[in-house]
XYZ file of C-alpha atoms in Angstrom:
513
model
C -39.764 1.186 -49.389
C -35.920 0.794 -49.114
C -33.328 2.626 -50.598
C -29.551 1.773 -50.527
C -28.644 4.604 -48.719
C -30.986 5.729 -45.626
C -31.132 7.425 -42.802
C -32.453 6.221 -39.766
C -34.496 8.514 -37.075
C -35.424 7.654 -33.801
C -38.098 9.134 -32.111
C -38.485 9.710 -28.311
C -41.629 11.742 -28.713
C -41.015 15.014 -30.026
C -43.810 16.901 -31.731
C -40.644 17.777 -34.037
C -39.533 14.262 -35.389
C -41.447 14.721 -38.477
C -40.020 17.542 -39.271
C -36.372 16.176 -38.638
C -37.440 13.891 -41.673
C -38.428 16.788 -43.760
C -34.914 18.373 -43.539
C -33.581 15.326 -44.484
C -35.463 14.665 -47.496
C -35.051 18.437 -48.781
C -31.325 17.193 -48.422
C -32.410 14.776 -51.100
C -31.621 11.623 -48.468
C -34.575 9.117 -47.955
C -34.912 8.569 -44.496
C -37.264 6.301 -42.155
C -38.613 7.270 -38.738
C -38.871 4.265 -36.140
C -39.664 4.016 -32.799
C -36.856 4.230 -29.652
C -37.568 0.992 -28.832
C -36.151 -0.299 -31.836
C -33.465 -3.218 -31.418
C -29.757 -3.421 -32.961
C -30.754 -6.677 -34.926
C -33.542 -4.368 -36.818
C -31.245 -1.612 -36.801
C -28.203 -3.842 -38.577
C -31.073 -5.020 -41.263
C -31.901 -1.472 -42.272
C -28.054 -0.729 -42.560
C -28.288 3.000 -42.000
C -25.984 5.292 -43.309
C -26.662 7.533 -40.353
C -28.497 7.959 -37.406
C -30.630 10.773 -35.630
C -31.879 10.968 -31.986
C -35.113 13.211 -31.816
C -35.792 15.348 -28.644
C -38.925 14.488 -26.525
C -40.331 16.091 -23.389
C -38.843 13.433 -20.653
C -35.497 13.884 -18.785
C -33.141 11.336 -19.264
C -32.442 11.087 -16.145
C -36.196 9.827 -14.884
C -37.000 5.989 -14.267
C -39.309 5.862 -17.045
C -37.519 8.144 -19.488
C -37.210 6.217 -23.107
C -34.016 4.880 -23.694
C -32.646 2.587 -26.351
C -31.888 -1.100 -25.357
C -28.332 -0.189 -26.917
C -25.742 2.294 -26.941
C -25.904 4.301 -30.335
C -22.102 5.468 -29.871
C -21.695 2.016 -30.112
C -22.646 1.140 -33.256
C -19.896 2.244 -35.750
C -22.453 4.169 -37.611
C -22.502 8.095 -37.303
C -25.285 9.108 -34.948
C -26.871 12.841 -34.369
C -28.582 13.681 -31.506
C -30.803 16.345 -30.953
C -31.826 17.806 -27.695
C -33.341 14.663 -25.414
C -30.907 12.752 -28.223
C -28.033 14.986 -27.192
C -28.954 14.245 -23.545
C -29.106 10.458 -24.210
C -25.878 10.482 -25.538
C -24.307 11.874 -22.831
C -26.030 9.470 -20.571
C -25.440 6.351 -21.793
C -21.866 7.209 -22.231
C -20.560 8.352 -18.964
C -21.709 12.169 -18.832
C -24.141 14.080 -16.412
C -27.274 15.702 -17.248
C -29.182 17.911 -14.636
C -32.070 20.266 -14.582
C -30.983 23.613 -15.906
C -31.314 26.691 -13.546
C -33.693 28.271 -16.198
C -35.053 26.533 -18.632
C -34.565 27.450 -22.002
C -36.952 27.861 -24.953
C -36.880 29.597 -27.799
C -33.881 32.374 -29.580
C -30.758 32.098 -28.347
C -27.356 32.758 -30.066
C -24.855 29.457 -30.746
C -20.950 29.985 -30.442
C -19.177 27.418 -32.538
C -15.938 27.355 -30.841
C -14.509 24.447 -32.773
C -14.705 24.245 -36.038
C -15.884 20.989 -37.848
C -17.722 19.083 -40.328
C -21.002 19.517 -38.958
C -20.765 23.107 -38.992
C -19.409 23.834 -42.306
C -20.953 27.110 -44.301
C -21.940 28.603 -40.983
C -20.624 31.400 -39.524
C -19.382 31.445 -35.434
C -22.038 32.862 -34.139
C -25.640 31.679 -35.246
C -29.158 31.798 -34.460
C -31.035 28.360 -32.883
C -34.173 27.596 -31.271
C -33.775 26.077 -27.448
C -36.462 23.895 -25.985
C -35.458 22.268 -22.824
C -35.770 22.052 -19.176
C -32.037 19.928 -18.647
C -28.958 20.515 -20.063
C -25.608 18.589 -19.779
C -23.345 19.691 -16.894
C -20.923 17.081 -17.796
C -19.199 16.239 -20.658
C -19.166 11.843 -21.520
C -15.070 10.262 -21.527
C -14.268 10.641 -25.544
C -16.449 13.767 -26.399
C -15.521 17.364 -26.459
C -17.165 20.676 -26.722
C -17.495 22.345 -29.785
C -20.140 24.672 -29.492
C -22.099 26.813 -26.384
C -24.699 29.371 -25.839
C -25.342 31.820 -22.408
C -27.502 28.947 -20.669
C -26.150 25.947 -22.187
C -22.416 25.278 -21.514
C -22.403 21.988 -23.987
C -24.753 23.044 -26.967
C -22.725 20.997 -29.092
C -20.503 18.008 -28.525
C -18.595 15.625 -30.304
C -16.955 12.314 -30.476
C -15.023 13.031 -33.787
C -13.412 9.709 -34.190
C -16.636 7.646 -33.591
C -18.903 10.963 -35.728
C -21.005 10.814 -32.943
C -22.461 14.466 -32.693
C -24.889 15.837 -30.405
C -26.736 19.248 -30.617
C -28.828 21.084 -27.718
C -30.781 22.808 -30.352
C -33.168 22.010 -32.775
C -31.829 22.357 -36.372
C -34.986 21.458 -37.949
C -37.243 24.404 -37.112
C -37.329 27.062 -39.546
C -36.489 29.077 -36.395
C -32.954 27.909 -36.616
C -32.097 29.405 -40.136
C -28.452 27.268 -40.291
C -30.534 24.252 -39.189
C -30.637 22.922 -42.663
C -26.961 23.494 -43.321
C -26.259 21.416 -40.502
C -28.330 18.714 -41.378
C -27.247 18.614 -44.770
C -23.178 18.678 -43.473
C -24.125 15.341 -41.569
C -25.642 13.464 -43.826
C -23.647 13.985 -46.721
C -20.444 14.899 -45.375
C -20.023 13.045 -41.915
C -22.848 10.101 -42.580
C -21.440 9.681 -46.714
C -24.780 9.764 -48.040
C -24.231 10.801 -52.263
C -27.422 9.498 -54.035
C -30.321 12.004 -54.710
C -33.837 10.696 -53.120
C -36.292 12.894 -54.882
C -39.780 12.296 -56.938
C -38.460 10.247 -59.847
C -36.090 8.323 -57.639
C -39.480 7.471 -55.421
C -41.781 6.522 -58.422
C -39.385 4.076 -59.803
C -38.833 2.394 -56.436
C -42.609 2.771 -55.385
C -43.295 1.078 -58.928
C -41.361 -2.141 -57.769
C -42.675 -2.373 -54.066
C -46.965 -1.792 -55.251
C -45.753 -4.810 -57.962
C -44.123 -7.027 -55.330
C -46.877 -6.101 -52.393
C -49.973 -6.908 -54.414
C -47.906 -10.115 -56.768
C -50.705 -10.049 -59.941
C -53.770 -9.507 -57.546
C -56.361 -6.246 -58.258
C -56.637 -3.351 -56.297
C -59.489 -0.643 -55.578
C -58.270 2.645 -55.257
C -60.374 4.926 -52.880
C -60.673 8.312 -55.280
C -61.787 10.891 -52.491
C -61.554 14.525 -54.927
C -58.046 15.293 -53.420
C -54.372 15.588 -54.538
C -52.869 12.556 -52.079
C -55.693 9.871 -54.271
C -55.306 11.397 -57.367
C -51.654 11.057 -57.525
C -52.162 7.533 -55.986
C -54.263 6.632 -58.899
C -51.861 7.423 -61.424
C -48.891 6.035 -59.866
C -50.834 2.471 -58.776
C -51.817 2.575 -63.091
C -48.347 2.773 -63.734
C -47.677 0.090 -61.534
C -49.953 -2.558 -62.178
C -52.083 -1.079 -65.082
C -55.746 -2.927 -65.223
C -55.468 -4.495 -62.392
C -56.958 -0.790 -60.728
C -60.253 -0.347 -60.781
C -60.913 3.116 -59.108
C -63.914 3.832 -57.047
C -65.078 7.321 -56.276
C -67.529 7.622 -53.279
C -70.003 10.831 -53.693
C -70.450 11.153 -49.973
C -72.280 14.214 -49.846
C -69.911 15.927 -47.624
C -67.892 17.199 -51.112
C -67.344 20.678 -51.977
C -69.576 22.150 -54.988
C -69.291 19.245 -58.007
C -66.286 18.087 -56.290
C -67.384 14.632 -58.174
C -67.698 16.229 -61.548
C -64.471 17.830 -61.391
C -62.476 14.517 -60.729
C -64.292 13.035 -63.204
C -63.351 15.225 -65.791
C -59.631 15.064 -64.718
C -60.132 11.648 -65.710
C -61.566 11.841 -68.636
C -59.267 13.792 -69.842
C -55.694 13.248 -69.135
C -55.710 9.676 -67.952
C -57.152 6.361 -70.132
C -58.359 4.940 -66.356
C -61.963 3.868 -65.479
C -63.407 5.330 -62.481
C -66.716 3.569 -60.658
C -69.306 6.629 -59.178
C -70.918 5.076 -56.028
C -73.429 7.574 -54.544
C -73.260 7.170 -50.818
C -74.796 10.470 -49.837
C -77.625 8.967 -48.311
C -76.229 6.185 -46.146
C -73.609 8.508 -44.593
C -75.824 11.584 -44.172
C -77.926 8.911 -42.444
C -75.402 7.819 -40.372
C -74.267 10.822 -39.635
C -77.831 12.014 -38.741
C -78.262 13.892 -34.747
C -73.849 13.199 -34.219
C -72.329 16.296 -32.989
C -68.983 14.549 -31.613
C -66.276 15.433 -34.197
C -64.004 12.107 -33.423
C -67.391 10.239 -33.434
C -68.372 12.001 -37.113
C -64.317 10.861 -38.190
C -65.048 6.773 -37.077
C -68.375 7.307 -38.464
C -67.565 8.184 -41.996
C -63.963 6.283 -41.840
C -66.018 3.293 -41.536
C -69.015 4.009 -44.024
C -65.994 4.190 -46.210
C -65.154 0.799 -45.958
C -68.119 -0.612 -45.572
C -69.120 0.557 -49.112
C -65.802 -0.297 -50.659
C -66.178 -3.628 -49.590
C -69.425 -4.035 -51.160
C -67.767 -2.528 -54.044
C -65.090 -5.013 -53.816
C -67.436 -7.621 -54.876
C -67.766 -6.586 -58.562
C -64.326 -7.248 -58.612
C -63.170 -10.940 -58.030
C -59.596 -10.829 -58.162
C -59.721 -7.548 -56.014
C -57.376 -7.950 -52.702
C -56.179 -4.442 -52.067
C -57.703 -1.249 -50.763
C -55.346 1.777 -51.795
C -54.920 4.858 -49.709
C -53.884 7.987 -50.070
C -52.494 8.180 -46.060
C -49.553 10.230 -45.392
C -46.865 10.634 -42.912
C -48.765 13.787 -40.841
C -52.221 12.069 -41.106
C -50.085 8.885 -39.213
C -48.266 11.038 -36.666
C -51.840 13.058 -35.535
C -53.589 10.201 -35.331
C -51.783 7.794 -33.142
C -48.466 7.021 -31.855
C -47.144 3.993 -34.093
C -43.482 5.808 -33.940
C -42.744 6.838 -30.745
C -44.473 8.046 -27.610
C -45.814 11.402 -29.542
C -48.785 12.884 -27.971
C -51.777 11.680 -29.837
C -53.977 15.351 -31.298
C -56.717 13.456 -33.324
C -57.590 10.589 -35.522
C -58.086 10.547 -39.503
C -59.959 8.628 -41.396
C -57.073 7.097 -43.581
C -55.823 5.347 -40.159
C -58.375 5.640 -37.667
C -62.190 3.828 -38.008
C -61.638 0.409 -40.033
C -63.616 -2.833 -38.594
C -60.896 -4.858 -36.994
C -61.944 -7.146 -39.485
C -62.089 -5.750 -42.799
C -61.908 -8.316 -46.378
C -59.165 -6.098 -48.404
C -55.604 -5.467 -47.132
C -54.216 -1.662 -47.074
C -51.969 -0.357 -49.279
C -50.443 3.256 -48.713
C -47.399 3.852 -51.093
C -47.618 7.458 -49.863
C -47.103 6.706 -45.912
C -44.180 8.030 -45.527
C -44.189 10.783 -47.310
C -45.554 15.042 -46.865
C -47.988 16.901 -48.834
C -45.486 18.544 -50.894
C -43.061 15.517 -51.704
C -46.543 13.945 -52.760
C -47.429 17.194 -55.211
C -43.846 16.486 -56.011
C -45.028 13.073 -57.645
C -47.925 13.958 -59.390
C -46.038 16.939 -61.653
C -43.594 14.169 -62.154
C -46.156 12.010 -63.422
C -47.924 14.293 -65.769
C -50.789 15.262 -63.313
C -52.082 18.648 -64.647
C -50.301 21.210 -62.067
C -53.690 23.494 -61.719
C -55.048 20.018 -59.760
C -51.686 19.291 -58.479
C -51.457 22.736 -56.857
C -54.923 22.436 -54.998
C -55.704 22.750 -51.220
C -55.513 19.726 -49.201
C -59.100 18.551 -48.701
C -59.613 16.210 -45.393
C -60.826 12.659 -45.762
C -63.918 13.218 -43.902
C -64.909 16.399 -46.173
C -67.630 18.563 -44.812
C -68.310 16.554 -42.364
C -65.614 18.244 -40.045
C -66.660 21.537 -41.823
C -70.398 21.749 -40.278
C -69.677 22.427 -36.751
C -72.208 20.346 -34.663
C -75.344 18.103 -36.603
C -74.925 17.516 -40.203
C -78.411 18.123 -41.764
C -78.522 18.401 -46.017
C -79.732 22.368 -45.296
C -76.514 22.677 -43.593
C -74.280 21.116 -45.871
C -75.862 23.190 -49.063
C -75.255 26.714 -47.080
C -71.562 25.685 -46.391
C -71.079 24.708 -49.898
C -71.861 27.660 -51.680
C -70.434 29.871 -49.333
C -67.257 28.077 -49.267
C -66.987 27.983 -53.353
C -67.476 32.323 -53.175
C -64.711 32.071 -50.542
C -62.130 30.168 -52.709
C -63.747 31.714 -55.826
C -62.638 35.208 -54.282
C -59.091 33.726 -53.242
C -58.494 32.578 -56.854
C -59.992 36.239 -58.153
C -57.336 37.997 -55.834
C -54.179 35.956 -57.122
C -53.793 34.716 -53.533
C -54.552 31.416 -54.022
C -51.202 29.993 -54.473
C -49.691 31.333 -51.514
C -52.107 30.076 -49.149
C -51.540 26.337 -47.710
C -55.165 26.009 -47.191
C -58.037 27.869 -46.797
C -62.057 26.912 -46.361
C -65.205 27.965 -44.754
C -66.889 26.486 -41.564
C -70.373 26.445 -40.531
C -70.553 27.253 -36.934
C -73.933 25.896 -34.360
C -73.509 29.576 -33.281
C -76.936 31.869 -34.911
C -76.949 35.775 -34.433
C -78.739 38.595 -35.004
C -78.817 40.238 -38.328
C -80.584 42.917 -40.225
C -80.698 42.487 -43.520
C -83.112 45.495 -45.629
C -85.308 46.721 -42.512
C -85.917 42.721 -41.409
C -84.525 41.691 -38.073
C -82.542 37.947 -38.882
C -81.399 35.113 -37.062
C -79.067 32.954 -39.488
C -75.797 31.152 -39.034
C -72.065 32.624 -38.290
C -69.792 31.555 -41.349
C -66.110 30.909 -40.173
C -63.089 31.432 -42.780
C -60.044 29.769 -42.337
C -56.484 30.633 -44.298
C -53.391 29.478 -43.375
C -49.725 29.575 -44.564
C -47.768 26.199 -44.372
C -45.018 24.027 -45.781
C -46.815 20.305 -44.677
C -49.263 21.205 -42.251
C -47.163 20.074 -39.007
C -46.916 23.653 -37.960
C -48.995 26.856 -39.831
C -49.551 30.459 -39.513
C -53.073 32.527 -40.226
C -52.799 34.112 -43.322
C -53.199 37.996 -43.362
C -55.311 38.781 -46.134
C -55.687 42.366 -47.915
C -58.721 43.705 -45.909
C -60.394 44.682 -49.251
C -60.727 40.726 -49.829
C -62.146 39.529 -46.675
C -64.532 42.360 -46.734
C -65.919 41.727 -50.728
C -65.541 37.797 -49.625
C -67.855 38.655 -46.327
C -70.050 40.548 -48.712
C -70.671 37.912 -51.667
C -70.779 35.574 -48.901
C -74.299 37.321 -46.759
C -75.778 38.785 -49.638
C -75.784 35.887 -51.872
C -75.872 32.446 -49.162
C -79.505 32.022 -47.859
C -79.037 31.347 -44.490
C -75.812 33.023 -43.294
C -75.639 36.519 -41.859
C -72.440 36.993 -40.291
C -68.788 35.794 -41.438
C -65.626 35.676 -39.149
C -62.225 35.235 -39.789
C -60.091 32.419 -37.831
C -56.522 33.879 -36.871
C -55.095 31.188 -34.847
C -51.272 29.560 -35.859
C -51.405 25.860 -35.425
C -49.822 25.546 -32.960
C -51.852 26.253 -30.597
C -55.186 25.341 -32.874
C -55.084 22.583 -35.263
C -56.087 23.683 -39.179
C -59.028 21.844 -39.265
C -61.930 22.911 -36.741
C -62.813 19.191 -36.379
């Protein structure tokens, strides 16, 4: 999708790019993230009204470092660049940049000692978050200094004739509370960006690209329960009407009528036809004596397609298979922006045939959890579904730790529904990101009346988030884990002991799988 105005972010590999496009868009300023290795020729055909330089773990001054086959302070366009960007700046125009004496990461206190643009609405002295092993010892012909901190001499440089900035810091962690401000000042006031990018602006563009990509043919949208599909659905009726047939795939690995409850949503609100497929057979078979989680992901990524293909059949003029992918599914699964690390795949974009009969489409690529809820309120999606937990692709299947049996899949179920049950009893529901139980292949001892037992270990999981990149463990009341614990043993046949998960992501991931 294009918009007149957009800004352009390169990534060199930083865990953090995604989150530089967050900032941006809570700017209200669409923005695109492409890969260092981007030419000028592409550049000049996306006519940016700005451009940002992620970090990334490399030093500049390496032979392999990434580096852009062009100088940015050399394209007349205002460019920000943050940490390895600031670094690459420097570089490529004449400055030095050595390892630091002690590297630097985390808190550390930011003296603006010039005032300008960029830092306008913050006070002299501010909080940022520092992570780097170089700094810049010196300064590139045509820039000067503008702000400093006790380990970095050149936190913040300028070219103010060419608005080329450069920051040490990383403005678009929540640990850098100005980092927003910042952004905002250079996009709107340095870059010039004035049009608003926000939910309705995105439906009425998405409207004209799903018309133009899929030019009169049909198109099967892939229902899986969640929010990201839902929404999909509505938007791709908008779009192109009867040419959507929707197809939801009962794989077994749903949560407790998961399948009656999005068929009822249907019903209901939207005058759209939706095809039940029961797969639970052929993917519990599948998935039959597989323990390996990325092996379980391909395996049910693929059963996926294979049955929406079938599916495809009943419908001649179908040529599209819609998805519900988004931006962190892309950037955890593999590296098609920059030289990220890759964490794990998903089944939106990892497990299709090389050769599969319908072409993708995923209106929703480039966008986060929340811009997506966004959507659906704007498109008269009921906000109780709206507002619900983001349910993986691959269901329970990443849920049962180790072999997926039915037995197995029928204990997690019920104990997972007391466990959000209980979270929606407590009034907590709403201020946790997500939350779900696991199974673990773990069995202890137990006494339950004056038996001895030997039953499963029930994990709960909780977290607090804004789009998943980063989360914390959410501290519940005790009084709620403990009458959660409680429902949980006395009323799940087959579970005797229930543990809480309090690991931040990072270092864990959300999902166990």
């Amino acid at each position: 999708m294009q918009t007149t105005e957009t800004i352009l972010i390169l990534d060199f590999g930083s865990q953090y790019t995604q989150l530089i496009a967050r900032k941006v868009r809570e700017c209200g300023v669409f923005c695109e993230i492409h890969p260092f290795r981007i030419n000028e020729a592409q550049i000049r055909s996306i006519n940016p009204k700005g451009i940002i330089l992620s970090g990334g773990p490399s030093s500049v001054y390496a032979e392999d470092a990434p580096r852009t086959s062009f100088n940015p302070a050399e394209l007349g366009i205002p460019v920000l660049g943050i940490c390895y960007g600031l670094q690459l700046l420097a570089y490529l125009n004449g400055g030095q940049v050595d390892k630091a004496a002690a590297r630097e990461f985390g808190a550390a206190e930011l003296s603006i000692i010039q005032q300008d643009e960029l830092f306008e609405g913050i006070s002299k002295s501010t909080r940022v978050w520092m992570s780097h092993g170089d700094h810049l010892t010196k300064m590139p012909e045509g820039f000067d200094e503008i702000g400093n901190s006790g380990n970095s001499p050149y936190c913040a440089i300028r070219n103010r004739e060419k608005k080329i900035y450069g920051v040490q810091f990383h403005p678009e962690v929540h640990h850098t509370p100005d980092g927003k401000t910042l952004i905002n000042n250079f996009v709107r006031n340095i870059c010039g960006c004035t049009q608003i990018w926000n939910a309705h602006s995105f439906i009425e563009s998405a409207i004209k690209t799903i018309q133009e990509q899929t030019n009169g043919h049909e198109v099967i949208c892939a229902l899986s329960g969640g929010v990201d599909s839902t929404v999909l659905a509505v938007l791709l009726h908008q779009a192109i009407g009867d040419k959507l047939h929707c197809i939801h795939i009962d794989t077994g690995l749903m949560r407790l009528n998961e399948s009656k409850i999005l068929m009822d949503l249907f019903a209901r609100h939207f005058n759209m036809s939706i095809e039940l497929i029961d797969g639970s057979e052929m993917f519990l078979n599948r998935l039959a004596g597989i323990t390996d989680p990325e092996k379980k992901r391909k395996i049910i990524g693929t059963s996926f397609i294979d049955l929406f293909e079938v599916a495809a059949k009943l419908f001649n003029g179908a040529k599209f298979l819609a998805q519900g992918t988004l931006y962190p599914d892309v950037i955890e699964s593999v590296s098609v922006k920059g030289p990220s690390a890759t964490i794990k795949s998903h089944h939106n974009v990892g497990g299709l045939p090389e050769k599969m009969n319908l072409k993708l489409l995923e209106p929703f690529r480039e966008l986060f959890k929340d811009e997506v809820r966004a959507v659906g309120r704007e498109l008269g999606v009921p906000d109780w579904f709206v507002a619900r937990h983001p349910f993986p692709g691959p269901g329970l299947g990443i849920r049962v730790i180790g072999e997926i049996t039915p037995k197995r899949l029928d204990i997690l179920k019920k104990a997972d529904d007391i466990y959000l049950e209980e979270i929606k009893n407590a009034g907590l529901y709403n201020d946790i990101w997500q939350a779900f139980a696991v199974l673990l292949p773990v069995q202890s001892v137990g006494v339950m009346g004056d038996e001895r037992t030997y039953e499963n270990v029930c994990a709960l999981r909780a977290v607090s988030s804004v789009d998943g990149m980063t989360a914390d463990w959410y501290e519940f009341p005790h009084s709620v884990l403990a009458k959660i614990s409680n429902r949980i043993i006395n009323e799940v046949r087959g579970i005797n002991r229930v543990v809480y998960d309090v690991t931040s992501k990072p270092p864990g991931t959300i999902e166990w799988e």
